[in-house]
XYZ file of C-alpha atoms in Angstrom:
611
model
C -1.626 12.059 5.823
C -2.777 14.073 3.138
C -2.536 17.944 4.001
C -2.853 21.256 2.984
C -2.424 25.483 3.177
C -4.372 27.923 1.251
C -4.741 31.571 1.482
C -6.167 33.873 -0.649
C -3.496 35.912 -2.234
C -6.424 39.609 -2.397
C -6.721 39.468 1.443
C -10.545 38.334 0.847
C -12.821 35.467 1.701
C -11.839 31.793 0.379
C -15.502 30.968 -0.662
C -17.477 28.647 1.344
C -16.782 26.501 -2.335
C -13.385 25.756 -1.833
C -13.549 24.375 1.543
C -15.032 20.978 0.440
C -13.066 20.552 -2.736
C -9.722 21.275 0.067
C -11.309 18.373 2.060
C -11.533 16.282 -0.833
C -7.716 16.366 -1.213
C -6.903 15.770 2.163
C -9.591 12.769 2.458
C -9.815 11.656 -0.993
C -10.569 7.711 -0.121
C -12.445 9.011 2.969
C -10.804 6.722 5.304
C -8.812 9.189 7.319
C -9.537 11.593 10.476
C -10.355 15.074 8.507
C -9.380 18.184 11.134
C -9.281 21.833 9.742
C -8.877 25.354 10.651
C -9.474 28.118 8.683
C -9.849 32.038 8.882
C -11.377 35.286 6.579
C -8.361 34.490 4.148
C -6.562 31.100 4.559
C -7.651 27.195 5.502
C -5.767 24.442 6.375
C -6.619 20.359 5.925
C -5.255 17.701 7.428
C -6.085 14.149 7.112
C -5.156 11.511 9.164
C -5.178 7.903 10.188
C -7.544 7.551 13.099
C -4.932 4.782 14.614
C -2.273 7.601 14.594
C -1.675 8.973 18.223
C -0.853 12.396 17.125
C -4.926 13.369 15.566
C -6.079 16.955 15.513
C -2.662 17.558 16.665
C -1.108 17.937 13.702
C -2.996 21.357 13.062
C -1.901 24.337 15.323
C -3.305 27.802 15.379
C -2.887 30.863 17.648
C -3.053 34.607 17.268
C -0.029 34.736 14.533
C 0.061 31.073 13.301
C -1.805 28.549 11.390
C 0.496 25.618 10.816
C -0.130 21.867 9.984
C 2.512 18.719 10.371
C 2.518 16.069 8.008
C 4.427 13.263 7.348
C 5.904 10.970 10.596
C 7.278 11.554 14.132
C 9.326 9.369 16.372
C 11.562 10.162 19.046
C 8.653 12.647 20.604
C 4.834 12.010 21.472
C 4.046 15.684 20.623
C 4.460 17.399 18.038
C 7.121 20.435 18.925
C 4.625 23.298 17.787
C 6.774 26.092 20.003
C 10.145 25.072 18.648
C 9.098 24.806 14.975
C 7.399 28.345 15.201
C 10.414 30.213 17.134
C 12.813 28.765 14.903
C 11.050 30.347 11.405
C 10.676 33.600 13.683
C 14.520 33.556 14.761
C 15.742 32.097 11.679
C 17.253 28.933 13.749
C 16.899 25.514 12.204
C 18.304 23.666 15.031
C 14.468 21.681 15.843
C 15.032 20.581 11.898
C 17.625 18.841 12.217
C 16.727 16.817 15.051
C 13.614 15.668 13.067
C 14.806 12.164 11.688
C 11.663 10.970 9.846
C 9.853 11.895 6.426
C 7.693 14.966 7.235
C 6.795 18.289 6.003
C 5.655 21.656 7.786
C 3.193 24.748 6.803
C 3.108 27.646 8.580
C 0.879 31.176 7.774
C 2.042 34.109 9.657
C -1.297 36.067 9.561
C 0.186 38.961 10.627
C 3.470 39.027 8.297
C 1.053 37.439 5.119
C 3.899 35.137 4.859
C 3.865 31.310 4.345
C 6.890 29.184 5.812
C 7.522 25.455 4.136
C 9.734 22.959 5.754
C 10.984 19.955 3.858
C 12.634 17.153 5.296
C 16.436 16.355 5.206
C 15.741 14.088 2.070
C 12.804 15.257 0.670
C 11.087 11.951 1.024
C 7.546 13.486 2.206
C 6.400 15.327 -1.036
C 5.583 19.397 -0.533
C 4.082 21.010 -3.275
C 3.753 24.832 -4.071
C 2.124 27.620 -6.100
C 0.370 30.670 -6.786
C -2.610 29.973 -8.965
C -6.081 31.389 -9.262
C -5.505 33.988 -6.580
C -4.325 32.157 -4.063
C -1.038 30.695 -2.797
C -1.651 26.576 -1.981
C 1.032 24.409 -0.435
C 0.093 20.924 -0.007
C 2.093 17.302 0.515
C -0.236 16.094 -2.417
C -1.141 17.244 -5.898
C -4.517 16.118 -5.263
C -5.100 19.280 -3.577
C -4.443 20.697 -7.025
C -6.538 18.908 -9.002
C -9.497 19.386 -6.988
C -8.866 23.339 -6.225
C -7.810 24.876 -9.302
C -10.378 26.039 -12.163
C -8.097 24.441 -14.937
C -5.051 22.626 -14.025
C -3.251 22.046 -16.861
C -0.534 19.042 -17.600
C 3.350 20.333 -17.491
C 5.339 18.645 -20.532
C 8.230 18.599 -18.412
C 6.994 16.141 -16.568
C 5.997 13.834 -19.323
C 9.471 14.425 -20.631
C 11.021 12.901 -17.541
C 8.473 10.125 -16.894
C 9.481 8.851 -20.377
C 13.273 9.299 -19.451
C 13.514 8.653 -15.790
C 10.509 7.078 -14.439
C 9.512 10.366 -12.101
C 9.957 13.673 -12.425
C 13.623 15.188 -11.385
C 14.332 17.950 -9.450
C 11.400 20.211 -8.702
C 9.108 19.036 -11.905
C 5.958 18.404 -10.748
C 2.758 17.426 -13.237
C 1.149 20.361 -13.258
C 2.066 23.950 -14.684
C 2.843 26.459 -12.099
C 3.362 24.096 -9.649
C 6.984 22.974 -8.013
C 8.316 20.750 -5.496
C 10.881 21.778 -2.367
C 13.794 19.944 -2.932
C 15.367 17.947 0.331
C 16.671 20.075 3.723
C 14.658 23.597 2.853
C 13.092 26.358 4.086
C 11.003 28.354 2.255
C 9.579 31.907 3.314
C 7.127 33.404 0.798
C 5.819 36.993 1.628
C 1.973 36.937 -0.374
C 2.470 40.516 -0.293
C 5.377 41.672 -2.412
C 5.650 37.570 -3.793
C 9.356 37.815 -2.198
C 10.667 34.463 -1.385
C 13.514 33.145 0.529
C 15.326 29.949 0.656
C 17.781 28.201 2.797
C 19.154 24.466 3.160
C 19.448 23.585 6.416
C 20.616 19.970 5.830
C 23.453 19.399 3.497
C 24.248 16.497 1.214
C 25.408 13.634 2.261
C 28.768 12.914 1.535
C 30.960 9.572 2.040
C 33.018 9.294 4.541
C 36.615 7.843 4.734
C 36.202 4.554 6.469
C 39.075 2.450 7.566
C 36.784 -0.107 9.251
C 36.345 -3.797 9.351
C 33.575 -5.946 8.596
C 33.318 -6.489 12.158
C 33.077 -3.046 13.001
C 30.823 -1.687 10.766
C 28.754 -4.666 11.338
C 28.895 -3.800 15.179
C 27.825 -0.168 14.412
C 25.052 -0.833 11.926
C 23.895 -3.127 14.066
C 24.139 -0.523 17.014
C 22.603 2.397 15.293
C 19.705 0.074 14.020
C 18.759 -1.121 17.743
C 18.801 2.775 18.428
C 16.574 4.244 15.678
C 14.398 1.233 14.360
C 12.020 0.552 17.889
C 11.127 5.149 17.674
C 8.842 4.079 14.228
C 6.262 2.380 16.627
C 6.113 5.675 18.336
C 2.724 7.040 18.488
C 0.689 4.256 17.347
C -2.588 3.403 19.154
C -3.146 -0.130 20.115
C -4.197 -2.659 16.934
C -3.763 0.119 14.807
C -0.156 -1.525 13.165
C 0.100 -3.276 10.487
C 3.742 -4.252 9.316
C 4.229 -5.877 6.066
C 6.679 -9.128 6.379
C 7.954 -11.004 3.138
C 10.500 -14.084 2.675
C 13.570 -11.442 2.440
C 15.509 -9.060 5.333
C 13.893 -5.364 4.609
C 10.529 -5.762 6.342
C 11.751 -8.828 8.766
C 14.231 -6.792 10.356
C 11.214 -3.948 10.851
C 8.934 -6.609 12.419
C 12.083 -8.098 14.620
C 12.087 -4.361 16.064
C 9.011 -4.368 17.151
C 8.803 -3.222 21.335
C 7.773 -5.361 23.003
C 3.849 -4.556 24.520
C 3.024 -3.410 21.282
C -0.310 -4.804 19.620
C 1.321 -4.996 16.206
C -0.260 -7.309 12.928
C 1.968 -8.673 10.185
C 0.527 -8.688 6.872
C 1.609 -10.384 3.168
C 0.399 -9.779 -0.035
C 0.678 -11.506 -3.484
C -0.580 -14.626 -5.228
C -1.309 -17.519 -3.081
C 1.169 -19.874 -2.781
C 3.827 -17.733 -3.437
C 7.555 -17.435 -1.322
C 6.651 -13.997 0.180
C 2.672 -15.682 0.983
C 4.629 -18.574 2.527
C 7.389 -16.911 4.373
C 5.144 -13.870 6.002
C 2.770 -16.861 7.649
C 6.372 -18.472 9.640
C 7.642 -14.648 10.416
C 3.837 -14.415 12.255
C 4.281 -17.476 13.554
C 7.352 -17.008 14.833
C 6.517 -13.791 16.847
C 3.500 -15.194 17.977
C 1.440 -12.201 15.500
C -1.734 -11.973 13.999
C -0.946 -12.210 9.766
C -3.375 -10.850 6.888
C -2.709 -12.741 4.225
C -4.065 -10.818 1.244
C -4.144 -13.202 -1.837
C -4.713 -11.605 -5.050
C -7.369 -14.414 -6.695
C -8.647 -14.276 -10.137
C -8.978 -10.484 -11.077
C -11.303 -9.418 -13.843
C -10.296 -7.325 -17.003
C -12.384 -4.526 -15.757
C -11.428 -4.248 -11.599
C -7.282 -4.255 -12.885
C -8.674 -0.990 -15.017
C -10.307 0.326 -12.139
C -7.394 -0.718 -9.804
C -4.660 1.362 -12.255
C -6.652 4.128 -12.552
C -7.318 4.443 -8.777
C -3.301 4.092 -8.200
C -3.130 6.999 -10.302
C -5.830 9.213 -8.802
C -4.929 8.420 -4.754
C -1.389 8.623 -5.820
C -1.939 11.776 -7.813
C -0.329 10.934 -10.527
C 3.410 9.404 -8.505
C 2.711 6.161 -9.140
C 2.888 3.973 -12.207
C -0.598 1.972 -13.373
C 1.572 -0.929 -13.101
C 1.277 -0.884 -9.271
C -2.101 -1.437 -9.041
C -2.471 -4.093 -6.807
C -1.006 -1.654 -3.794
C -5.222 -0.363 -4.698
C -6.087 -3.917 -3.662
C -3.794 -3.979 -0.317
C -4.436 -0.817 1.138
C -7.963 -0.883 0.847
C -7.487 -4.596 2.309
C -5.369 -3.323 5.467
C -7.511 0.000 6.431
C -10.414 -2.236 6.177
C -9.172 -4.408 8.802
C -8.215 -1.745 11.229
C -4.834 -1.166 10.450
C -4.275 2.659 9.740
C -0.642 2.748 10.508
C 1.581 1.036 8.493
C 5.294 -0.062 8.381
C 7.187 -1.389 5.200
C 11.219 -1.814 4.748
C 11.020 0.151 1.221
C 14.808 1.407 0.605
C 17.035 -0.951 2.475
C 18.055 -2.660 -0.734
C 18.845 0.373 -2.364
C 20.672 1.709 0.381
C 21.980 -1.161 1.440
C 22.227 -4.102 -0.990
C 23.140 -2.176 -4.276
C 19.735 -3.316 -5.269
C 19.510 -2.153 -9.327
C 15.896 -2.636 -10.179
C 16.155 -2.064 -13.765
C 13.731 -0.891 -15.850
C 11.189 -0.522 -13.443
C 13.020 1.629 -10.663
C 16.318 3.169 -12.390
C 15.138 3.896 -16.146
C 17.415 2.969 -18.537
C 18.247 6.125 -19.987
C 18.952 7.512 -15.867
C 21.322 3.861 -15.764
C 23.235 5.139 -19.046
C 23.225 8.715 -17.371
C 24.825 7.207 -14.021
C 27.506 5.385 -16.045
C 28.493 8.420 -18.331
C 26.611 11.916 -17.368
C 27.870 12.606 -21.039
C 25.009 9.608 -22.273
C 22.815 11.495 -25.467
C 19.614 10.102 -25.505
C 18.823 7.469 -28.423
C 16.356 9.022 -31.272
C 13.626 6.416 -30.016
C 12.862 9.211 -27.694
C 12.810 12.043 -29.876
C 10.834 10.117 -32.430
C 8.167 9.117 -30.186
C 7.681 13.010 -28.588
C 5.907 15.164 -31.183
C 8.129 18.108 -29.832
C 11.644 16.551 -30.074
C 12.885 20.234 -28.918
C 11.329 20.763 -26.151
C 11.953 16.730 -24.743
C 16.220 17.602 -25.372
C 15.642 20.807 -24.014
C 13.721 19.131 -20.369
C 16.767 16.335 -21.054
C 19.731 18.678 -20.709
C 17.481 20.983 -17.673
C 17.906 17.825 -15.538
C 21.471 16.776 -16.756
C 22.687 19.882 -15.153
C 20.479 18.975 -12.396
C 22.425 16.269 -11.693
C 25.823 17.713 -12.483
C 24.999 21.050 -10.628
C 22.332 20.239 -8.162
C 23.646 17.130 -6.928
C 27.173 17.345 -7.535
C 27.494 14.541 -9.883
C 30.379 16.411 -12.305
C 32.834 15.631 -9.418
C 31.857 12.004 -7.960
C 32.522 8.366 -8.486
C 30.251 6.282 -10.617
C 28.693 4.771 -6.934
C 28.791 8.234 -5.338
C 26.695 9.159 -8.219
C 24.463 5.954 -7.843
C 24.030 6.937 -4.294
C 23.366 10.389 -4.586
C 20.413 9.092 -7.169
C 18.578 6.719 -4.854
C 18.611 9.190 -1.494
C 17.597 12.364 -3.226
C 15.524 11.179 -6.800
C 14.560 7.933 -6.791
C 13.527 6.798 -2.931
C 11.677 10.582 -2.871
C 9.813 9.744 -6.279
C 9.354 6.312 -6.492
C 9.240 5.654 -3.042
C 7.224 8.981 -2.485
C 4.964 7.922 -5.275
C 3.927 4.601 -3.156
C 4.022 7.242 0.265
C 1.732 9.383 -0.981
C -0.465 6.795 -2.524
C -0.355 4.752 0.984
C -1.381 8.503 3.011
C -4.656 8.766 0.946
C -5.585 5.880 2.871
C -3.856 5.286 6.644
C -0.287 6.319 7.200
C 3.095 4.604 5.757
C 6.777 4.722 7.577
C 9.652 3.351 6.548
C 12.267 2.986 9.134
C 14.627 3.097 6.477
C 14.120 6.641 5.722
C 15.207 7.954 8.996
C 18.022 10.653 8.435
C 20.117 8.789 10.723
C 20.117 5.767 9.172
C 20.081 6.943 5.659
C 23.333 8.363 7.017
C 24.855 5.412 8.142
C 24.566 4.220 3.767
C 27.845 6.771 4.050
C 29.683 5.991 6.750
C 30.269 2.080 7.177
C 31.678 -0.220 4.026
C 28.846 -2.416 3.942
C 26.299 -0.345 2.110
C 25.712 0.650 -1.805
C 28.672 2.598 -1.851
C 30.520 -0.743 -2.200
C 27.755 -2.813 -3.315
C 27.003 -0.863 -6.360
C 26.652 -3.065 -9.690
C 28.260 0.403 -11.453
C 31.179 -0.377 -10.182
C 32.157 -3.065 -12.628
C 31.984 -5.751 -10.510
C 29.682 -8.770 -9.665
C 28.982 -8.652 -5.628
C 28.444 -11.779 -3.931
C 25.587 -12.289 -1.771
C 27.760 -12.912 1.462
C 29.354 -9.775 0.782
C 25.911 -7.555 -0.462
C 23.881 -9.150 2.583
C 26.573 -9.192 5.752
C 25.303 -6.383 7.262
C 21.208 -6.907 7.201
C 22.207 -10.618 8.192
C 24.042 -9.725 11.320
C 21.287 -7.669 12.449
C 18.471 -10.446 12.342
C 21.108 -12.995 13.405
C 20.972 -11.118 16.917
C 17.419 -10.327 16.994
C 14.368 -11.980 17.780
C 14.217 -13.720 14.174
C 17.441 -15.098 14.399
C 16.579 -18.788 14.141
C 14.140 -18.464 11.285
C 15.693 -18.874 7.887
C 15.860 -15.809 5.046
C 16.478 -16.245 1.944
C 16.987 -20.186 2.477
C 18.971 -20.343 5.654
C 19.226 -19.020 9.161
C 20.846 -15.234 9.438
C 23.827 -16.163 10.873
C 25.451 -17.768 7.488
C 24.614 -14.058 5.946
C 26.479 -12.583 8.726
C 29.716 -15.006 8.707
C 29.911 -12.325 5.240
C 32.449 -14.818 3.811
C 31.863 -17.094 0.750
C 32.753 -20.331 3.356
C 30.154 -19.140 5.775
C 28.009 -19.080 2.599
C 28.395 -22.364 0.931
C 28.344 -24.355 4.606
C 24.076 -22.513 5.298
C 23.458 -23.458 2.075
C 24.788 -27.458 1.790
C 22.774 -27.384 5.212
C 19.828 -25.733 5.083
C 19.115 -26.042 1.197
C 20.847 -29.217 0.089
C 18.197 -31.783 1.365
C 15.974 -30.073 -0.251
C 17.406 -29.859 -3.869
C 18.157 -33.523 -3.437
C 14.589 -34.355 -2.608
C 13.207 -31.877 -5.604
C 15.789 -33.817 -8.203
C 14.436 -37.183 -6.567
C 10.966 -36.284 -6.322
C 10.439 -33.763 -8.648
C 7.408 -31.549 -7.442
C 4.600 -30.450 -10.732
C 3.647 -26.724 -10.818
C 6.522 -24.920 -10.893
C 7.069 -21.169 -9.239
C 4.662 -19.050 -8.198
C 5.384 -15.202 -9.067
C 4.293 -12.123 -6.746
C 1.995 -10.931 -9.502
C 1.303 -12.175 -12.566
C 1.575 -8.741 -14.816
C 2.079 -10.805 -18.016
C -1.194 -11.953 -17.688
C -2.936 -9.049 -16.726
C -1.875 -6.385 -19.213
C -2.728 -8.939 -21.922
C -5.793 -9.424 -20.267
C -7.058 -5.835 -19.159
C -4.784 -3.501 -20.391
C -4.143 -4.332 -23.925
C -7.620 -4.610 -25.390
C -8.171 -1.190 -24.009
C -5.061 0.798 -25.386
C -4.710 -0.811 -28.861
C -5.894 1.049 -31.699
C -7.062 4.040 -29.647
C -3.675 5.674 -29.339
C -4.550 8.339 -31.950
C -7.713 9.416 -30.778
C -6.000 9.276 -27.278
C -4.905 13.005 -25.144
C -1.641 11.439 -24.849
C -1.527 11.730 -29.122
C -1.229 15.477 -28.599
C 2.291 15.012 -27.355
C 3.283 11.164 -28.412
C 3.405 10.398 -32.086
C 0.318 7.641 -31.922
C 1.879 4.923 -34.692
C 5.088 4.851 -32.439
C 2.875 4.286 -29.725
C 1.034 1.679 -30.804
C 4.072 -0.086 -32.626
C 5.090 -0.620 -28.599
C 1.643 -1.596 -27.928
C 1.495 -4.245 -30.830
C 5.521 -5.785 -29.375
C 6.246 -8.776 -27.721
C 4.710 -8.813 -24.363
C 7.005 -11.734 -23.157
C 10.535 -9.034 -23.217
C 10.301 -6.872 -20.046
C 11.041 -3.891 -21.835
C 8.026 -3.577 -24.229
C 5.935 -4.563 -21.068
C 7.732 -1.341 -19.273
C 7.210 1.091 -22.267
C 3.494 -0.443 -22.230
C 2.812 0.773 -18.432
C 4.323 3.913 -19.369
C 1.765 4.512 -21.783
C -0.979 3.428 -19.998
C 0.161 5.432 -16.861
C 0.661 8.353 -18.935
C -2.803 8.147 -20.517
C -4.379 7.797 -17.199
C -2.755 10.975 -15.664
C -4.142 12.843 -18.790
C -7.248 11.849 -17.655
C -6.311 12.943 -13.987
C -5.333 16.080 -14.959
C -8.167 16.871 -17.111
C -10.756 15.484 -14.358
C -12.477 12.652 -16.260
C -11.972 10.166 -13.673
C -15.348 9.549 -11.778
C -13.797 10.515 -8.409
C -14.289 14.528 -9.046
C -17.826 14.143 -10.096
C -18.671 11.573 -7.352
């Protein structure tokens, strides 16, 4: 749910101009519910999913206020407009905390010409901020941006860390003059003086001593799961739901939450024939659930162009090229009614010590992890033009780390930890969130502040699962927790990951070994008998399509490219003219095609601000 704030920073008109190029920001697919309010000197946009309950809602105006509420709500079927506003009068952030999903809050004061900005615990629903071209804008998108301003123009910064870390760190945001709220703030900026204030009202996690068993924590996950999980169908209208369901436990143990009464779908994605395509069809089978299978058939060089560059426009530039086919799916599910979606992004990471390397934890960011003292290799500072300025954005975000999130004085895992709730599930995540809002509306039960807190408490979680800790985990031990909870849930009997949940739960390498001689041995005996022809079938078949779409477009243009005022062009094509079969060259290849693409964002070339 794309939305916005801007108000003239001279006291006069807007311009009747800038209320369709807001609109475009807030709508920019123009699939969603546009409401608005506006007066002599600010306007407010607010898109949303026509299947969300909460409509015009979101927007609230009276004599002092004009406010707007983005982002997800559970627990409440209103949004709680009179606590929000007395709490940024009284200075009380007690209605914050209680506010367990991703979300973010504007509020004008019109008689104070002050703005208020309310981040969530984590900072998992983006909130961007500024004061360009006479005005102050706030918005959860940089869309907004891009279609307001005269001539936004491209912060290095954030090349510098898309290179390094995959996202931009900290508040870095692609555009000059622009920032994002870091997690648990308040913001108060007076448009008169340009005075701001700024408070945390949700501290950092931190782990807690736990002298509990397996058992125990097992009981309690299991517990506080039951409690929060069933609030992210809050507020849903009927068919509107579409929750995504794979062969693994993250977006199972969403759909085995699901109330019952409610008029859910289960949808699946990838290319036919493959596990996730298989699995999804027995999960909506099981529950009894109508299932969207979208298959991704043969795709053309020239719709996987148009399908990166539209993950970089809707996503405004969060998202990597190389997640294009999320273009495909989204436009898929809003198309069949389903405006509200649900996804189990972040369990493994919280949960499973998921790593995810190169694609989620860069490998300069996994070398940073391991030893905060890590120096950058010279591949970097030979492919920037400015080598300076790329150390200099380097050792910003080092301190970042060691300052902001407290990283000189934790653990290896505490550092891991810290990483994935406040950087990576924010940017990468966010990238995907925001992306997913230009269409319908995306929650992920695993973002809730509640359960994010429970990664902290119990001894089944990342903490103790993290591969930085030296040690190989074992799947019993990595997958005891999620396993109990669909063992005593409605999915229970239906196998995951090859056998029924209750072998995960056991959490011990005996409980292990017996699901697997059971449930899987037949089957290898048969396959070694009667060997099947065809082999696996992958999720997506990037290989293929870079060589096929991607390449012929990039090679040889690199110096005539934007991108060449800031990348030396022969380095950048040496990566371009690599091996395609090691994962890495295919990595640094959708970095520069993402890269290029946002250069073309930022300077408006795509056909989506002339259309």
């Amino acid at each position: 749910m794309p939305a916005s704030l801007i108000v003239g920073l001279d006291e006069g008109r807007l311009g009747v101009e800038l209320d369709g190029k807001a609109a475009r920001g807030a709508d920019p697919a123009g699939r969603l519910a546009l409401s608005s309010a506006s007066g002599a000197e600010w306007a407010i946009h607010s898109g949303c999913s026509d299947k969300c309950a909460l409509g015009g809602t979101r927007i609230y105006e009276d004599d002092r206020y004009a406010a707007c509420y983005a982002g997800a709500l559970v627990d409440r079927d209103a949004i709680p407009w009179r606590e929000i506003l007395d709490g940024l009068e009284a200075g009380d952030d007690g209605v914050f905390r209680t506010l367990q999903a991703n979300h973010a809050i504007m509020a004008y004061r019109k008689d104070e010409r002050a703005v208020y900005l309310v981040s969530d615990k984590f900072g998992q629903h983006s909130l961007f901020m500024g004061m360009l071209d006479g005005r102050f804008i706030a918005s959860t998108s940089m869309l907004t941006f891009l279609h307001v301003l005269d001539s936004p123009e491209l912060d290095p910064a954030w090349l510098h860390d898309f290179f390094f870390f995959n996202y931009p760190l900290e508040s870095t945001t692609l555009l000059k003059g622009v920032e994002r709220l870091g997690p648990g703030r308040v913001v108060r900026v007076d448009l008169s003086t340009g005075g701001r204030e700024e408070r945390r009202y949700a501290p950092q996690l931190e782990r807690q001593p736990s002298s509990m068993t397996m058992r125990e924590a097992q009981a309690l996950a299991f517990e506080v799961f039951s409690d929060r999980f069933p609030h992210y169908y809050d507020n849903i209208l009927p068919d509107g739901c579409g929750v995504g369901v794979t062969g693994g436990f993250d977006a199972r143990i969403v759909a085995s939450y699901m109330p019952e009464g409610v008029s859910a779908h289960l949808y699946t994605y990838g290319i036919e024939g493959c596990s996730d395509m298989v699995n999804g069809r027995k999960v909506a089978g099981k529950l009894g659930l109508e299932h969207h299978a979208f298959a991704f058939g043969s795709m053309g060089a020239e719709e996987l162009w148009n399908l990166a560059a539209d993950t970089v426009y809707y996503s405004g530039g969060s998202l990597n090229a190389m997640r294009a086919t999320l273009a495909k799916v989204y436009r898929h599910l809003t198309g069949a009614g389903l405006g509200v979606i649900l996804t189990g992004v972040s369990s493994g990471h919280f949960f499973r010590g998921v790593f995810s390397t190169p694609q989620v934890l860069s490998d300069a960011i996994v070398k940073l992890i391991r030893d905060p003292a890590y120096a950058p290799e010279a591949f970097y500072g030979e492919l920037f033009r400015d080598r300076d300025a790329l150390l200099d954005s380097f050792e910003a975000k080092r301190r970042h780390l060691l300052e902001g999130l407290g990283w000189a004085h934790m653990p290896v895992e505490e550092r891991h930890m810290s990483f994935m709730h406040y950087e990576q599930a924010p940017k990468y995540f966010g990238g995907e969130l925001v992306f997913a809002e230009s269409f319908g509306h995306m929650r992920s039960p695993f973002w809730d502040a509640r359960i994010r807190g429970l990664s902290h408490e119990i001894p089944l979680s990342t903490l103790y699962n993290s591969l930085f800790l030296g040690r190989r985990t074992t799947p019993w031990e990595s997958k005891a927790m999620l396993g109990y909870i669909l063992a005593h849930g409605r999915l229970r009997h239906l196998n995951v990951d090859g056998m029924p949940p209750k072998y995960w739960a056991a959490g011990t390498k005996t409980g292990y070994y017996v699901g697997k001689i059971i449930h899987q041995g037949p089957g290898k005996l048969a396959h070694r008998l009667f060997p099947k022809t065809g082999g696996h079938v992958p999720l997506e078949d990037w290989g293929s399509w870079v060589r096929k779409a991607f390449l012929p477009k990039l090679r040889g243009t690199m110096a005539d490219s934007p991108l060449s005022r800031y990348i030396d062009p022969q380095k950048a094509e040496a990566i371009l003219g690599g091996d395609m079969n090691d994962p890495m060259t295919m990595h640094w290849t959708g970095k520069l095609l993402t890269a290029s693409l946002v250069l073309d964002l930022v300077e408006r070339r795509m056909p989506q601000f002339t259309a």
